[in-house]
Coordinates of C-alpha atoms and ligand atoms in Angstrom, one line a residue:
X1 CA 0.0 0.1 0.0
X2 CA 1.5 3.5 -1.1
X3 CA 0.8 6.6 0.8
X4 CA -2.0 7.6 -1.5
X5 CA -3.7 4.5 -1.0
X6 CA -3.2 4.5 2.8
X7 CA -4.7 8.0 2.9
X8 CA -7.7 6.9 0.9
X9 CA -8.2 4.0 3.2
X10 CA -7.5 5.8 6.6
X11 CA -8.1 9.3 5.9
X12 CA -4.6 10.3 7.0
X13 CA -1.2 9.0 7.9
X14 CA -0.8 8.6 11.9
X15 CA 1.3 11.1 13.3
X16 CA 4.5 9.3 14.4
X17 CA 6.1 9.7 17.7
X18 CA 8.8 12.3 17.5
X19 CA 7.6 13.9 14.2
X20 CA 6.1 16.7 16.4
X21 CA 9.2 17.5 18.2
X22 CA 10.4 20.2 16.3
X23 CA 10.0 24.1 16.0
X24 CA 9.4 26.2 12.8
X25 CA 11.3 29.3 12.2
X26 CA 8.0 31.3 11.0
X27 CA 4.3 30.5 11.2
X28 CA 3.4 27.9 8.5
X29 CA -0.4 28.9 8.5
X30 CA -0.3 32.0 6.3
X31 CA -2.8 30.4 3.8
X32 CA -5.5 30.5 6.5
X33 CA -8.0 27.7 7.5
X34 CA -11.3 26.5 6.2
X35 CA -13.9 23.8 6.6
X36 CA -16.3 22.1 4.3
X37 CA -18.8 19.6 3.3
X38 CA -20.8 19.4 6.6
X39 CA -22.8 16.6 7.7
X40 CA -25.0 16.5 10.9
X41 CA -22.1 14.8 12.8
X42 CA -19.0 16.1 11.1
X43 CA -17.1 18.5 8.7
X44 CA -13.7 18.5 7.1
X45 CA -11.2 21.0 8.4
X46 CA -8.5 22.3 6.2
X47 CA -5.1 23.9 6.3
X48 CA -2.0 24.1 4.1
X49 CA 1.5 24.6 5.5
X50 CA 3.8 27.0 3.6
X51 CA 7.5 27.1 4.0
X52 CA 8.2 23.7 5.4
X53 CA 10.2 22.2 2.5
X54 CA 10.2 18.6 1.9
X55 CA 9.5 17.2 5.3
X56 CA 6.5 15.2 6.6
X57 CA 4.9 17.4 9.3
X58 CA 2.4 16.1 12.1
X59 CA -0.2 18.7 12.4
X60 CA -2.6 18.6 15.5
X61 CA -6.0 19.8 15.4
X62 CA -8.8 20.7 17.7
X63 CA -12.5 21.6 17.4
X64 CA -14.3 23.1 20.4
X65 CA -17.8 24.2 21.4
X66 CA -16.5 27.7 22.3
X67 CA -14.1 30.2 20.7
X68 CA -11.8 30.1 23.7
X69 CA -11.3 26.3 23.2
X70 CA -12.4 25.4 26.8
X71 CA -14.7 22.6 25.8
X72 CA -12.8 20.7 23.3
X73 CA -15.1 18.4 21.3
X74 CA -12.7 16.6 19.4
X75 CA -8.9 16.5 18.7
X76 CA -6.5 14.7 16.3
X77 CA -3.3 14.5 14.4
X78 CA -2.8 14.3 10.7
X79 CA 0.4 14.3 8.8
X80 CA 0.8 17.1 6.3
X81 CA 2.8 15.5 3.3
X82 CA 5.0 17.0 0.6
X83 CA 3.2 15.0 -2.2
X84 CA 0.0 16.8 -1.2
X85 CA 1.5 20.2 -0.9
X86 CA 1.5 19.9 2.8
X87 CA -2.2 20.3 3.0
X88 CA -4.3 19.0 5.9
X89 CA -7.9 17.5 5.3
X90 CA -9.0 16.4 8.7
X91 CA -12.5 14.6 8.6
X92 CA -13.9 15.2 11.9
X93 CA -17.0 13.0 13.1
X94 CA -19.0 12.4 16.2
X95 CA -20.2 16.2 16.5
X96 CA -23.5 17.4 17.3
X97 CA -25.7 18.3 14.5
X98 CA -26.6 21.8 13.6
X99 CA -24.4 23.9 16.0
X100 CA -21.4 26.0 15.8
X101 CA -17.8 25.0 16.3
X102 CA -14.4 26.7 16.7
X103 CA -11.3 24.9 15.4
X104 CA -7.6 25.5 14.9
X105 CA -4.4 23.7 13.9
X106 CA -0.9 23.5 15.8
X107 CA 2.5 22.4 14.7
X108 CA 6.1 23.2 15.4
X109 CA 5.3 25.5 18.3
X110 CA 2.9 27.5 15.9
X111 CA -0.8 27.9 16.1
X112 CA -3.2 28.7 13.2
X113 CA -6.0 31.4 13.0
X114 CA -9.2 30.2 14.4
X115 CA -11.9 29.0 12.2
X116 CA -15.6 28.9 12.9
X117 CA -17.9 26.2 11.3
X118 CA -21.4 24.7 11.7
X119 CA -22.4 21.2 11.3
X120 CA -25.7 20.3 9.1
X121 CA -29.0 20.5 10.8
X122 CA -31.1 17.3 11.2
X123 CA -34.7 19.3 11.3
X124 CA -36.2 21.5 8.8
X125 CA -36.1 24.3 11.4
X126 CA -39.4 26.1 10.7
X127 CA -38.5 29.3 12.9
X128 CA -34.9 29.1 12.1
X129 CA -34.1 29.7 8.2
X130 CA -31.4 28.0 6.4
X131 CA -29.1 30.8 5.3
X132 CA -26.6 30.2 2.7
X133 CA -24.7 32.3 0.0
X134 CA -23.3 31.3 -3.3
X135 CA -20.3 32.8 -5.0
X136 CA -18.1 32.5 -8.1
X137 CA -15.6 34.1 -10.4
X138 CA -12.9 35.6 -8.3
X139 CA -10.2 36.9 -10.7
X140 CA -7.4 38.3 -8.7
X141 CA -6.3 40.8 -11.2
X142 CA -9.7 42.2 -11.7
X143 CA -10.5 43.7 -8.2
X144 CA -10.4 43.4 -4.5
X145 CA -12.5 40.7 -2.5
X146 CA -14.4 43.4 -0.6
X147 CA -17.6 41.2 -1.1
X148 CA -16.1 38.4 0.8
X149 CA -15.3 40.8 3.8
X150 CA -18.9 41.7 3.8
X151 CA -20.0 38.0 3.4
X152 CA -17.7 37.0 6.4
X153 CA -20.0 39.1 8.5
X154 CA -23.2 37.4 7.6
X155 CA -24.8 34.6 9.5
X156 CA -24.7 31.7 7.3
X157 CA -25.0 28.1 7.6
X158 CA -22.8 27.4 4.3
X159 CA -21.3 29.2 1.4
X160 CA -21.3 27.5 -2.0
X161 CA -18.7 28.2 -4.6
X162 CA -19.7 27.4 -8.1
X163 CA -16.4 27.7 -9.7
X164 CA -13.5 30.0 -11.2
X165 CA -11.7 30.0 -8.0
X166 CA -8.5 31.0 -9.8
X167 CA -7.8 32.1 -13.3
X168 CA -5.2 30.3 -15.1
X169 CA -4.2 33.2 -17.1
X170 CA -4.8 37.0 -17.6
X171 CA -8.1 38.0 -19.2
X172 CA -9.0 41.5 -20.1
X173 CA -7.1 44.7 -19.8
X174 CA -8.2 46.5 -16.5
X175 CA -5.8 44.9 -14.1
X176 CA -5.9 46.3 -10.7
X177 CA -3.5 43.7 -9.0
X178 CA -1.2 41.2 -10.7
X179 CA -0.9 37.3 -10.6
X180 CA 2.4 36.0 -9.6
X181 CA 3.2 34.9 -13.1
X182 CA 1.6 34.2 -16.5
X183 CA -0.3 31.2 -17.6
X184 CA -0.1 28.1 -15.2
X185 CA 0.3 24.6 -16.5
X186 CA 2.3 22.5 -14.0
X187 CA 1.3 21.5 -10.6
X188 CA 3.9 24.0 -9.0
X189 CA 2.5 26.6 -11.1
X190 CA -1.3 25.9 -10.1
X191 CA 0.1 25.7 -6.6
X192 CA 1.5 29.3 -6.7
X193 CA -1.8 30.6 -8.3
X194 CA -3.8 29.1 -5.4
X195 CA -1.4 30.4 -2.8
X196 CA -1.6 34.0 -4.2
X197 CA -5.4 33.9 -4.2
X198 CA -5.2 32.3 -0.7
X199 CA -2.9 35.0 0.5
X200 CA -5.9 37.5 0.3
X201 CA -7.2 38.3 4.0
X202 CA -10.8 38.9 2.7
X203 CA -10.9 35.5 1.2
X204 CA -9.3 33.8 4.2
X205 CA -11.8 35.7 6.4
X206 CA -14.8 34.2 4.3
X207 CA -13.3 30.7 4.6
X208 CA -12.7 30.9 8.3
X209 CA -16.2 32.0 8.9
X210 CA -18.3 29.2 7.5
X211 CA -18.0 25.8 6.0
X212 CA -17.9 25.8 2.2
X213 CA -19.2 23.4 -0.4
X214 CA -17.1 23.8 -3.5
X215 CA -17.2 22.6 -7.2
X216 CA -15.1 23.8 -10.2
X217 CA -16.0 25.6 -13.4
X218 CA -13.6 26.0 -16.4
X219 CA -10.9 28.3 -15.2
X220 CA -9.5 26.1 -12.4
X221 CA -7.9 24.3 -15.4
X222 CA -8.3 26.3 -18.6
X223 CA -11.1 28.6 -20.2
X224 CA -13.9 26.8 -21.9
X225 CA -12.3 23.2 -21.7
X226 CA -14.7 20.4 -22.3
X227 CA -13.7 17.0 -20.8
X228 CA -10.3 16.1 -22.3
X229 CA -10.7 18.8 -24.9
X230 CA -8.7 21.9 -24.4
X231 CA -9.6 25.2 -26.0
X232 CA -6.7 25.4 -28.2
X233 CA -6.7 21.8 -29.3
X234 CA -3.6 20.7 -27.4
X235 CA -3.1 16.9 -27.9
X236 CA -5.6 15.2 -25.3
X237 CA -2.7 13.2 -23.3
X238 CA -1.0 16.4 -22.9
X239 CA -4.0 18.4 -21.9
X240 CA -5.1 15.5 -19.4
X241 CA -1.6 15.9 -17.8
X242 CA -2.4 19.6 -17.1
X243 CA -5.9 18.8 -16.1
X244 CA -4.3 16.3 -13.6
X245 CA -2.1 19.0 -12.1
X246 CA -5.0 21.5 -11.9
X247 CA -7.4 19.1 -10.1
X248 CA -4.5 18.0 -7.7
X249 CA -3.8 21.6 -6.7
X250 CA -7.6 22.3 -6.5
X251 CA -7.9 19.4 -4.1
X252 CA -4.9 20.5 -2.0
X253 CA -6.4 23.9 -1.5
X254 CA -10.0 23.1 -0.9
X255 CA -11.9 21.8 2.3
X256 CA -12.9 18.6 0.4
X257 CA -13.4 15.1 1.7
X258 CA -11.0 12.4 0.7
X259 CA -14.0 11.0 -1.6
X260 CA -13.3 14.0 -3.7
X261 CA -9.5 13.3 -3.9
X262 CA -8.4 13.3 -7.6
X263 CA -6.7 10.2 -9.2
X264 CA -4.8 11.3 -12.2
X265 CA -6.9 13.6 -14.7
X266 CA -10.0 12.8 -12.7
X267 CA -11.7 14.2 -9.8
X268 CA -14.8 12.9 -8.3
X269 CA -16.8 16.3 -7.4
X270 CA -20.5 15.8 -8.1
X271 CA -22.0 14.8 -4.6
X272 CA -25.1 15.6 -2.6
X273 CA -25.2 17.5 0.7
X274 CA -28.3 17.4 2.7
X275 CA -29.6 19.7 5.5
X276 CA -32.3 18.1 7.4
X277 CA -35.4 17.3 5.2
X278 CA -35.2 21.0 4.2
X279 CA -32.7 21.6 1.4
X280 CA -30.5 19.2 -0.7
X281 CA -27.6 20.4 -2.6
X282 CA -27.0 18.5 -5.7
X283 CA -23.3 19.6 -6.5
X284 CA -22.7 19.4 -10.2
X285 CA -19.6 19.1 -12.4
X286 CA -20.4 20.5 -15.8
X287 CA -16.7 20.7 -17.2
X288 CA -15.2 17.3 -16.6
X289 CA -17.6 15.0 -18.5
X290 CA -19.3 17.4 -21.1
X291 CA -18.9 16.8 -24.8
X292 CA -17.3 19.6 -27.0
X293 CA -18.9 23.0 -27.3
X294 CA -20.9 22.7 -30.6
X295 CA -21.0 24.9 -33.6
X296 CA -17.3 25.9 -33.0
X297 CA -18.1 27.5 -29.4
X298 CA -18.8 31.2 -29.1
X299 CA -21.9 33.2 -29.5
X300 CA -23.6 31.7 -32.8
X301 CA -26.9 31.0 -34.2
X302 CA -27.7 27.2 -33.3
X303 CA -26.2 24.8 -35.9
X304 CA -27.4 21.1 -36.0
X305 CA -24.9 19.9 -33.4
X306 CA -26.4 21.9 -30.8
X307 CA -29.5 19.8 -31.1
X308 CA -27.6 16.6 -31.1
X309 CA -29.1 14.1 -28.5
X310 CA -25.7 12.8 -27.9
X311 CA -24.4 16.3 -26.7
X312 CA -24.0 15.9 -22.8
X313 CA -23.4 18.4 -20.3
X314 CA -23.1 16.2 -17.2
X315 CA -22.1 12.8 -18.8
X316 CA -24.5 9.9 -18.6
X317 CA -23.2 8.7 -15.2
X318 CA -23.7 12.0 -13.5
X319 CA -27.0 12.6 -15.2
X320 CA -28.6 9.4 -13.9
X321 CA -27.0 10.3 -10.4
X322 CA -28.8 13.7 -10.5
X323 CA -32.1 12.2 -11.5
X324 CA -31.9 9.4 -9.0
X325 CA -30.9 11.8 -6.4
X326 CA -33.7 14.1 -7.2
X327 CA -36.4 11.5 -7.2
X328 CA -35.3 10.0 -3.9
X329 CA -34.9 13.3 -2.1
X330 CA -37.0 13.9 1.0
X331 CA -36.1 17.3 1.2
X332 CA -38.5 20.4 0.5
X333 CA -36.1 22.2 -1.7
X334 CA -33.7 20.7 -4.0
X335 CA -30.7 22.8 -5.2
X336 CA -28.5 22.3 -8.3
X337 CA -25.3 23.8 -7.7
X338 CA -24.6 24.5 -11.1
X339 CA -21.8 26.2 -13.4
X340 CA -23.0 27.5 -16.7
X341 CA -26.6 29.0 -17.2
X342 CA -29.5 26.7 -18.0
X343 CA -32.1 29.4 -19.0
X344 CA -32.4 30.0 -22.8
X345 CA -30.6 33.3 -23.6
X346 CA -31.2 34.7 -27.0
X347 CA -28.9 37.4 -28.1
X348 CA -30.0 39.4 -31.0
X349 CA -27.2 40.3 -33.4
X350 CA -28.0 42.1 -36.6
X351 CA -31.6 40.8 -36.4
X352 CA -30.4 37.2 -35.7
X353 CA -30.9 35.2 -32.6
X354 CA -27.5 33.9 -31.3
X355 CA -26.7 31.6 -28.3
X356 CA -23.7 31.0 -26.0
X357 CA -22.4 27.5 -27.3
X358 CA -20.6 27.0 -23.8
X359 CA -23.8 27.2 -21.8
X360 CA -26.8 24.8 -21.6
X361 CA -27.9 26.7 -24.7
X362 CA -25.6 24.7 -26.8
X363 CA -26.7 21.5 -25.2
X364 CA -30.3 21.7 -26.1
X365 CA -31.2 17.9 -25.9
X366 CA -29.5 17.5 -22.6
X367 CA -31.3 20.4 -21.2
X368 CA -34.6 19.1 -22.5
X369 CA -34.0 16.0 -20.8
X370 CA -33.5 17.7 -17.5
X371 CA -36.5 20.2 -17.8
X372 CA -38.6 17.1 -18.9
X373 CA -37.7 15.3 -15.9
X374 CA -38.5 18.2 -13.7
X375 CA -41.9 18.2 -15.4
X376 CA -42.6 14.6 -15.2
X377 CA -40.8 13.3 -12.0
X378 CA -41.9 16.5 -10.1
X379 CA -39.0 16.5 -7.5
X380 CA -39.6 18.9 -4.7
X381 CA -38.9 22.4 -5.5
X382 CA -36.0 22.4 -7.8
X383 CA -33.8 25.5 -7.6
X384 CA -30.8 26.1 -9.9
X385 CA -27.8 28.3 -8.8
X386 CA -25.4 29.3 -11.2
X387 CA -22.2 31.2 -11.7
X388 CA -19.9 31.6 -14.7
X389 CA -20.9 34.8 -16.4
X390 CA -20.3 37.6 -14.2
X391 CA -23.8 38.8 -14.0
X392 CA -26.9 38.6 -12.1
X393 CA -29.8 36.8 -13.5
X394 CA -33.5 35.7 -12.4
X395 CA -35.0 33.3 -14.6
X396 CA -38.0 30.9 -14.8
X397 CA -37.1 27.7 -16.4
X398 CA -39.6 26.9 -18.9
X399 CA -40.7 23.4 -20.2
X400 CA -40.3 25.1 -23.7
X401 CA -38.6 28.4 -23.9
X402 CA -40.0 29.3 -27.2
X403 CA -43.5 29.0 -25.7
X404 CA -43.8 31.6 -22.9
X405 CA -47.2 30.0 -21.7
X406 CA -45.6 26.7 -21.2
X407 CA -45.1 25.4 -17.6
X408 CA -42.3 26.9 -15.5
X409 CA -40.6 23.8 -14.0
X410 CA -37.9 25.3 -12.0
X411 CA -36.3 28.6 -11.0
X412 CA -32.7 29.6 -11.7
X413 CA -30.7 32.2 -9.9
X414 CA -27.6 33.1 -11.5
X415 CA -25.1 34.9 -9.2
X416 CA -22.4 37.4 -10.4
X417 CA -18.8 37.4 -9.8
X418 CA -16.9 38.3 -6.8
X419 CA -14.5 40.5 -9.1
X420 CA -14.4 39.2 -12.6
X421 CA -15.1 41.7 -15.2
X422 CA -14.2 44.6 -12.8
X423 CA -16.5 47.2 -11.5
X424 CA -20.0 46.3 -13.0
X425 CA -23.3 48.4 -13.6
X426 CA -27.0 48.1 -13.8
X427 CA -27.3 48.4 -17.4
X428 CA -29.3 45.8 -19.3
X429 CA -28.4 45.1 -23.0
X430 CA -31.3 46.6 -25.2
X431 CA -33.8 44.0 -26.2
X432 CA -32.5 41.3 -23.7
X433 CA -35.7 41.0 -21.6
X434 CA -37.9 41.5 -24.7
X435 CA -36.2 38.7 -26.5
X436 CA -36.3 36.4 -23.3
X437 CA -39.6 37.0 -21.5
X438 CA -38.6 34.2 -18.8
X439 CA -35.8 36.4 -17.7
X440 CA -36.8 38.9 -14.8
X441 CA -33.7 40.4 -13.6
X442 CA -30.3 41.3 -14.7
X443 CA -27.3 43.4 -13.9
X444 CA -23.5 43.3 -14.1
X445 CA -22.9 44.5 -10.3
X446 CA -20.3 42.6 -8.4
X447 CA -21.1 40.6 -5.1
X448 CA -22.7 37.4 -3.8
X449 CA -26.1 36.0 -3.6
X450 CA -27.6 35.3 -0.2
X451 CA -30.5 33.0 0.4
X452 CA -32.9 32.3 3.4
X453 CA -34.9 29.1 3.1
X454 CA -37.8 27.9 5.1
X455 CA -40.2 25.0 4.4
X456 CA -42.8 27.3 2.8
X457 CA -40.5 30.0 1.2
X458 CA -37.2 30.8 -0.3
X459 CA -36.0 34.4 -0.2
X460 CA -32.9 35.3 -2.5
X461 CA -31.0 38.6 -1.9
X462 CA -28.6 40.0 -4.6
X463 CA -26.0 41.5 -2.5
X464 CA -23.7 43.9 -4.5
X465 CA -20.6 46.2 -3.9
X466 CA -20.3 49.6 -5.6
X467 CA -16.9 48.8 -7.1
X468 CA -14.1 46.5 -6.8
X469 CA -11.2 48.5 -8.4
X470 CA -10.2 49.8 -5.1
X471 CA -10.7 48.3 -1.6
X472 CA -13.5 49.3 0.8
X473 CA -16.8 49.4 -1.2
X474 CA -20.0 49.3 0.9
X475 CA -22.4 46.6 0.2
X476 CA -26.2 46.8 -0.3
X477 CA -28.9 44.5 -1.4
X478 CA -29.8 45.4 -5.1
X479 CA -32.9 43.3 -5.4
X480 CA -34.8 40.4 -3.7
X481 CA -36.8 37.5 -5.0
X482 CA -39.2 35.1 -3.5
X483 CA -39.9 31.7 -4.6
X484 CA -43.1 30.0 -2.7
X485 CA -42.9 26.2 -2.1
X486 CA -44.8 24.4 -4.9
X487 CA -44.8 27.3 -7.2
X488 CA -41.8 27.1 -9.5
X489 CA -40.7 30.6 -10.6
X490 CA -39.6 33.8 -8.8
X491 CA -41.3 36.9 -8.0
Ligands
FE2_1 FE1 -15.6 33.4 -14.4

């Protein structure tokens, strides 16, 4: 059994006697702490050591019922290994459901910052709304993470990150702070990119405040990749080596359980997290298994390939898993933590209706299978949360987007970027809402989306900052939308 197999089998290598008998010259916890994937009895605690060279380092952790660590609930030790970039993923079990905990790590005479986390609830909690936020697209070069500073001050059960945690290269020309280097390809380069992003104090504060549920979109590897197909037609074996490096770094930096540990170019990310019988999160991965963007990608009129039933967004295995999970869910609300927009968006260019081939708009048959499933199987209250396009949208998901009177089968909330695209605004492209009557709201402000969910009602608040090109912007709620249980569609 090699180390990787040992860790898969037992979660972590045991700390050996003697390995903790050393002192570090500087604090290794400069990348902060995080927690993630909460269950009623547990959570994964994360940190990553910096400046420890090639040694194996025993890291102790403790999780307490109070912020002064007087009532320790659990403690343990994990080995931080160079082959995992000295990351620690400690999976704690045996905690109480639905309560707050504080945690920290210790090694070599140094102590990490304290993180706060919350286990999953087991009850619907009628008088106690489930509160969460979702975020995406945090291009470091495009702005400051002020939205995360405000997010850290919220009271949330969980934060969901829908992808574009890093950007693999420079995009655009309005650069307010710089990447450490150019485009990243190798494991060490991806690690350096994540280390830069994770050095940001506002991002660290948001991780330290709540457990996160994370998934990837494209920029964690490369812009608009599709499965084993790169944007620029790199030979597939070469691109898969890059994908392996990217997924490895992603795992090392995220509070993921070992069930999400990558193996070569594959990372098992689609998974379900449940919070009582109130809300299930079906976390999707719409990059790793999708077929290539049809019609040459980009913004195009739909060619025949966009309607090809063989076009897949999730891959057959994930698609079946999702439908099985929706069918068997006992929760009132079923969230699809999705990457690219599902709602049809016709953009009129020179009198022609064009569509973004990278979105579900380029995978029409796969989308129809999903919307037909909503209509026929009637899973309880499907709500889609989406990232990717650096703008806020609220849409009714129609059984037939070309027929405005067809049934609304689900609701989609698209959340804007944290920074990507720079300072946004409230402008709505001319004709957008007229050409797409199922779309109810749009802007390109920056921020995050907050939701409060009870058995009878879902409330979404679009939280926006005034600017990201310099620090310190205030935050406001730009708009709020409500979904009533049993009535798909937002108002
Ligand atoms: Fe993005």
